[in-house]
Tab-separated table of C-alpha atoms in Angstrom:
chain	number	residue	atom	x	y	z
D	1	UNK	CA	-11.283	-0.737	-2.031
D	2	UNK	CA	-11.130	-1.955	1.979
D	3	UNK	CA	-13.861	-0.554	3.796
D	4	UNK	CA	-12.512	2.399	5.560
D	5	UNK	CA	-14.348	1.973	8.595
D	6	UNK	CA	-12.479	-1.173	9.039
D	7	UNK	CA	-15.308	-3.438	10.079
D	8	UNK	CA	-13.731	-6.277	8.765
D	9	UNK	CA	-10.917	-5.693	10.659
D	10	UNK	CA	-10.827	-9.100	12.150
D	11	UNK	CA	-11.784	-11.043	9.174
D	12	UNK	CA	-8.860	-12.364	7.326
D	13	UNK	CA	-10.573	-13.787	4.756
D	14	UNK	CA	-12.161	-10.223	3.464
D	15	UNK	CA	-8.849	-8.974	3.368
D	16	UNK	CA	-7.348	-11.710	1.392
D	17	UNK	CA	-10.578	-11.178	-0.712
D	18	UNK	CA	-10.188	-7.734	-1.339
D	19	UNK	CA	-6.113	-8.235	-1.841
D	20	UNK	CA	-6.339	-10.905	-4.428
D	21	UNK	CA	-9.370	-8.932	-6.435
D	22	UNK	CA	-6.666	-5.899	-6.472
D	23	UNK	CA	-4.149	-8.460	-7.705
D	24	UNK	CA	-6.209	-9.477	-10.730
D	25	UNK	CA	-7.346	-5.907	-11.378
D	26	UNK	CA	-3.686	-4.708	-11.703
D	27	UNK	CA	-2.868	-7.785	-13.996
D	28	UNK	CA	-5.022	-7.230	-16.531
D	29	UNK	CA	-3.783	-3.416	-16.592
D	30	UNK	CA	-1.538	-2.629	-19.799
D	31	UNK	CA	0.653	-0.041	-18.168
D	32	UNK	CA	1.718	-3.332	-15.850
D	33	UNK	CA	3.133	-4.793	-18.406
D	34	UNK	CA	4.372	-1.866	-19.856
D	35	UNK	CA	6.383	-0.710	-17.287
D	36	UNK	CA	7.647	-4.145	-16.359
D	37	UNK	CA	9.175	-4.612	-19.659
D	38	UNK	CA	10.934	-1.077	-19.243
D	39	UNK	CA	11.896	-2.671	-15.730
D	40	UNK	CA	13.313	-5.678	-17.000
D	41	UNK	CA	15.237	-3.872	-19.947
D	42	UNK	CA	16.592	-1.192	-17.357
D	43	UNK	CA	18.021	-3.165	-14.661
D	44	UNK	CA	19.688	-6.006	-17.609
D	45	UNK	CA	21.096	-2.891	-19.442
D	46	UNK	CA	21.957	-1.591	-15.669
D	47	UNK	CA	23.774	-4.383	-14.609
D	48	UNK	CA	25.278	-6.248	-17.592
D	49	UNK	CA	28.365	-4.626	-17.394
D	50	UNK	CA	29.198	-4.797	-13.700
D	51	UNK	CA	27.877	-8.065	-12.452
D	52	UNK	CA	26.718	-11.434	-13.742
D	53	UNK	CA	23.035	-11.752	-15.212
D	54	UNK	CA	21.116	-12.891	-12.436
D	55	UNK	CA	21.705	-9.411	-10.803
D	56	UNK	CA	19.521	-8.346	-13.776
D	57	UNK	CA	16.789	-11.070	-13.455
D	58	UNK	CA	16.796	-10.481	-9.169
D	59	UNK	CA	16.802	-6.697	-10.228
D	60	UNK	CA	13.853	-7.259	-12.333
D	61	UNK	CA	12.204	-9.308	-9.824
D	62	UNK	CA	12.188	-6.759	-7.693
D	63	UNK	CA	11.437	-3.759	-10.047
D	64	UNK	CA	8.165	-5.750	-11.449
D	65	UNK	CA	7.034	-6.334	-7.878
D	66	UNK	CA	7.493	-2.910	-7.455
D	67	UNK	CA	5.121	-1.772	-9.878
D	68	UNK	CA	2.621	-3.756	-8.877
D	69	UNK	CA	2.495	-2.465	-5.131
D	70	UNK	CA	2.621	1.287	-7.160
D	71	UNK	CA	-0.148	0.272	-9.440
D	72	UNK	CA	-2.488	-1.317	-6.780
D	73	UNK	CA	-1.984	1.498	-4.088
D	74	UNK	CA	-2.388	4.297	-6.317
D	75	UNK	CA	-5.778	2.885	-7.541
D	76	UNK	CA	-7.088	0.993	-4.484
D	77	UNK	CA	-4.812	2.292	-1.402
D	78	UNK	CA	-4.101	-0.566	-0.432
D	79	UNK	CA	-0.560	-2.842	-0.802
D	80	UNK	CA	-1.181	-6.678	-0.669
D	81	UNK	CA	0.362	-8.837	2.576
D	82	UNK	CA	-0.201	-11.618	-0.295
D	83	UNK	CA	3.096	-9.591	-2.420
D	84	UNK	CA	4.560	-8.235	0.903
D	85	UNK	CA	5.175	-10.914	2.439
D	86	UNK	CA	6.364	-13.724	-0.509
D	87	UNK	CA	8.705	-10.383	-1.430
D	88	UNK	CA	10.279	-10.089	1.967
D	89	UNK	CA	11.855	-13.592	1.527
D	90	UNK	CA	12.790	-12.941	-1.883
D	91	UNK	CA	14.909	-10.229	-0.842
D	92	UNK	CA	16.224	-12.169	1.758
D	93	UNK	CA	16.658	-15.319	-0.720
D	94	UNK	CA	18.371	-12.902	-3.579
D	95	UNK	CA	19.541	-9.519	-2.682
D	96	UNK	CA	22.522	-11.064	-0.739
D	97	UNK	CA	23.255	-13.873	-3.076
D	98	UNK	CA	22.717	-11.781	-6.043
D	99	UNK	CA	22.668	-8.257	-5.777
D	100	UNK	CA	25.672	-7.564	-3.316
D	101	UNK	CA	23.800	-6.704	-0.653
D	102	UNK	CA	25.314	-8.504	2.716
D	103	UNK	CA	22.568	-10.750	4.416
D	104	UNK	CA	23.529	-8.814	7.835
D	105	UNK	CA	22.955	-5.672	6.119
D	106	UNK	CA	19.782	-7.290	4.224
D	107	UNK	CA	18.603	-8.504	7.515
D	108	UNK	CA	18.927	-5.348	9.768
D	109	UNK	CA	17.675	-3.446	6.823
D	110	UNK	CA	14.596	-5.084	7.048
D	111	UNK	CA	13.413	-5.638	10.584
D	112	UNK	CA	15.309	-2.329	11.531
D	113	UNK	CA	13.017	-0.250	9.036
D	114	UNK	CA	10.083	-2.196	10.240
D	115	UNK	CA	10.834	-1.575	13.633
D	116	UNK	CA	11.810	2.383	12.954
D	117	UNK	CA	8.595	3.067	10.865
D	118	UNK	CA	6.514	0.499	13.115
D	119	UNK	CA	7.626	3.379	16.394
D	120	UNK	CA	6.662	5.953	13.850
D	121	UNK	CA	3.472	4.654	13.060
D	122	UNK	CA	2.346	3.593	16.512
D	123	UNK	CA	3.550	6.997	18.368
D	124	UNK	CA	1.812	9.322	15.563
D	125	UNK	CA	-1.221	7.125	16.861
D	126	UNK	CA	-0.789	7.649	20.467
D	127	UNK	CA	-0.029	11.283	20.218
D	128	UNK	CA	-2.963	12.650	17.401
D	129	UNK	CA	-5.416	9.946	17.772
D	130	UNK	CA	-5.561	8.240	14.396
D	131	UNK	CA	-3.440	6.505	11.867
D	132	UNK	CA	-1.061	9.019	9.440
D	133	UNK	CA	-0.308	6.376	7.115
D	134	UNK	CA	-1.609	2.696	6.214
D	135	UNK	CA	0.440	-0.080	7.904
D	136	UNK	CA	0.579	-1.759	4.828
D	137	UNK	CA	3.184	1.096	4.200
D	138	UNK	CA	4.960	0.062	7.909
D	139	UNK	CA	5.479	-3.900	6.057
D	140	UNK	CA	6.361	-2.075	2.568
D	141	UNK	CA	8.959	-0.639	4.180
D	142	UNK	CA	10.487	-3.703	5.855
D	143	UNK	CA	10.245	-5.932	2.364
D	144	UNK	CA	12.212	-2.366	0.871
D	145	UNK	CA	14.976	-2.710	3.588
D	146	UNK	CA	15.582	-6.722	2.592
D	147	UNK	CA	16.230	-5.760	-0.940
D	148	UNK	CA	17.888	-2.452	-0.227
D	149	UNK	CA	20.119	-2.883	2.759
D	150	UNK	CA	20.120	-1.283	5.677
D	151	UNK	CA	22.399	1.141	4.420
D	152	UNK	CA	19.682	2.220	1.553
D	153	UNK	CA	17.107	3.066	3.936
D	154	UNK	CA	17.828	6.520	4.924
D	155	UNK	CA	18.052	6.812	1.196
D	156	UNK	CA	14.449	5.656	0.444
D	157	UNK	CA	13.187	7.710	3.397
D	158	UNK	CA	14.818	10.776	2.135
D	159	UNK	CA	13.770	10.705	-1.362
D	160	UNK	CA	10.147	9.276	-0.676
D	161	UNK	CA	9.304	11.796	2.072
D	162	UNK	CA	10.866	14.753	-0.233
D	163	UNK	CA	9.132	13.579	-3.382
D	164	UNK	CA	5.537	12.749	-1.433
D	165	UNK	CA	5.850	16.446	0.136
D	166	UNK	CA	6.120	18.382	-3.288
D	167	UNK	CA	3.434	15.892	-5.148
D	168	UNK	CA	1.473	16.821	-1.895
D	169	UNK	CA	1.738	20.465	-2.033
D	170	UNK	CA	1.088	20.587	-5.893
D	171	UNK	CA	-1.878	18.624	-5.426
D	172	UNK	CA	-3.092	21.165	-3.173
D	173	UNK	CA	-2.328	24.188	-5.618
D	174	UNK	CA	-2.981	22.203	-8.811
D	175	UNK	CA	-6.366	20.321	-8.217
D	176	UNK	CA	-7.929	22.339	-4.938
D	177	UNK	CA	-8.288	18.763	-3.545
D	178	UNK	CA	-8.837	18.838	0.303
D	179	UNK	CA	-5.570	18.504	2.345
D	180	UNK	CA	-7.320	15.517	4.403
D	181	UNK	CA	-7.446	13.624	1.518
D	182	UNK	CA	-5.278	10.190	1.764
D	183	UNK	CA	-2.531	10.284	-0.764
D	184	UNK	CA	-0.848	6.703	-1.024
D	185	UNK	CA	2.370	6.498	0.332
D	186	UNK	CA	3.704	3.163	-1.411
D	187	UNK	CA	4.877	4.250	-4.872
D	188	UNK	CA	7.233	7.063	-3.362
D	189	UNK	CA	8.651	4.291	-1.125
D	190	UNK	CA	8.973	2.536	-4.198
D	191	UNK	CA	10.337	3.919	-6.806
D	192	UNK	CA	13.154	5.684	-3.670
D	193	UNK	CA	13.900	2.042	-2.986
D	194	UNK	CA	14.500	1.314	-6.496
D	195	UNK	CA	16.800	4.066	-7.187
D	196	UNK	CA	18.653	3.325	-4.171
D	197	UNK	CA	19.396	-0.055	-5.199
D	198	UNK	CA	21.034	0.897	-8.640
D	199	UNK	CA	22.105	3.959	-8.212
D	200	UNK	CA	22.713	4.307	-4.003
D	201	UNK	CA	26.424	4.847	-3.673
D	202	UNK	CA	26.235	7.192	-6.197
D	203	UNK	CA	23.446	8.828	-4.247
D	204	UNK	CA	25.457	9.027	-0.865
D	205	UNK	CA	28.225	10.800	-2.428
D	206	UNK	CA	25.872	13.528	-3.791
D	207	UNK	CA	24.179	13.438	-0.632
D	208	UNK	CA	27.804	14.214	1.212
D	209	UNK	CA	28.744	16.585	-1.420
D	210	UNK	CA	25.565	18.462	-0.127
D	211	UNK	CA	26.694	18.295	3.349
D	212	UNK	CA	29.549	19.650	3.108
D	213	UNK	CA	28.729	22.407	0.885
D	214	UNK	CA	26.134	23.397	3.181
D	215	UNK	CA	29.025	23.030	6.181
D	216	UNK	CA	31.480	25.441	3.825
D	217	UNK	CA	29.060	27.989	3.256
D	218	UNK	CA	25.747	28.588	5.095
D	219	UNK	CA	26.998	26.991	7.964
D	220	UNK	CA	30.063	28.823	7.306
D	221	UNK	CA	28.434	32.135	8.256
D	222	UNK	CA	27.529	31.576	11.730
C-alpha cells in the first residue's frame, strides 16, 4: 500500500513501483477473472441487439478495466495512473467510434469532470486542511467522463455519492469501524459509470419521473 505519509511523494519511480506490484496482485486474483467474464458476457448480451459487436468488445474493454481499478482500490486504496491514463485514450479512441457517445460530448465529459472534481478536491483542501478523497479518484473521474459522456456524469456522481453514503453509514452501524477511517471511493465511481453507460437514458427518465413527482406533490404543498 503507498506510504501514507507520502514521503515518496516526489519519487515517480516508487509510485510506478507500488502501482505495477498492485497490478500483478490483482491479476493473479480469481474474482478478476471472474467478474470479467460476467463483464464480457453482460455488455455482448447488452448490446447484440441494438448495435454492431464492437460496442460489446469496447463495452467489455471498459467493464474489465473497471474491475480492476475496483479490485486494486478496495484492497490497496490506491487506482493506478499506469490504467488511468492508457484508459483515458481508450475512451477517447472508442466510446465515440463505438459506443455512440459524440467525441464533443466524450471530450467535455472528460476534462469537464476533471476540472469539476479537480475544484472539489482542491477547495475541500483549502477550506479543512487535508485531502477528503485520493486524487487518483479526481483522474478516475476524468477517464469515467471519456467513456461516459458528459451527459453521464451527473449520473455517476449521483449514484456513486448515494451508494458510498449508505455503504458508509452501514459500515458505521454494522462493523463499529471508526468514521475517520478511509473508505475507497473508486468502485462506487465505477460501477455508477458503468450503469450509466448501458443503462443512462433509461436512468434520466426515472430520474425526471422523480422530479416531477416530487414537483406534483411535496412541492405541491407549499
Amino acid at each position: 500500500m503507498i506510504d501514507k505519509n507520502l514521503t515518496h511523494l516526489e519519487d515517480k519511480a516508487f509510485f510506478d513501483a507500488e502501482e505495477r506490484a498492485c497490478i500483478k496482485e490483482v491479476l493473479k486474483r480469481p474474482i478478476f477473472y471472474i467478474l470479467s467474464i460476467l463483464i464480457i458476457i453482460w455488455s455482448l448480451y447488452h448490446f447484440s441487439t441494438t448495435t454492431a459487436l464492437t460496442a460489446g468488445i469496447s463495452a467489455s474493454i471498459f467493464g474489465i478495466i473497471l474491475v480492476a481499478h475496483s479490485l486494486i482500490d478496495q484492497r490497496h486504496m490506491i487506482l493506478p495512473d499506469l490504467i488511468t491514463l492508457p484508459a483515458a485514450i481508450l475512451g477517447v479512441a472508442l466510446a465515440p467510434q463505438f459506443l455512440g457517445i459524440g467525441m464533443a460530448n466524450s471530450l467535455i465529459g472528460g476534462f469537464g469532470a476533471f476540472l469539476l472534481l479537480g475544484a472539489i478536491f482542491y477547495g475541500f483542501y483549502k477550506i479543512r486542511g487535508y485531502f477528503g478523497m485520493g486524487f487518483g479518484d479526481v483522474k478516475l473521474l476524468a477517464m469515467l467522463g471519456f467513456w461516459v459522456g458528459a451527459f453521464n456524469i451527473p449520473i455517476v456522481l449521483l449514484l456513486s455519492s448515494i451508494s458510498a453514503i449508505v455503504v458508509f453509514i452501514l459500515r458505521l452501524v454494522i462493523t463499529r469501524k471508526p468514521s475517520s477511517e478511509p473508505m475507497p471511493f473508486g468502485p462506487y465511481l465505477a460501477i455508477s459509470a458503468w450503469l450509466s453507460l448501458l443503462y443512462g437514458p433509461i436512468i434520466w427518465l426515472e430520474l425526471l419521473k422523480g422530479q416531477e413527482f416530487i414537483n406534483n406533490t411535496i412541492l405541491g404543498l407549499f
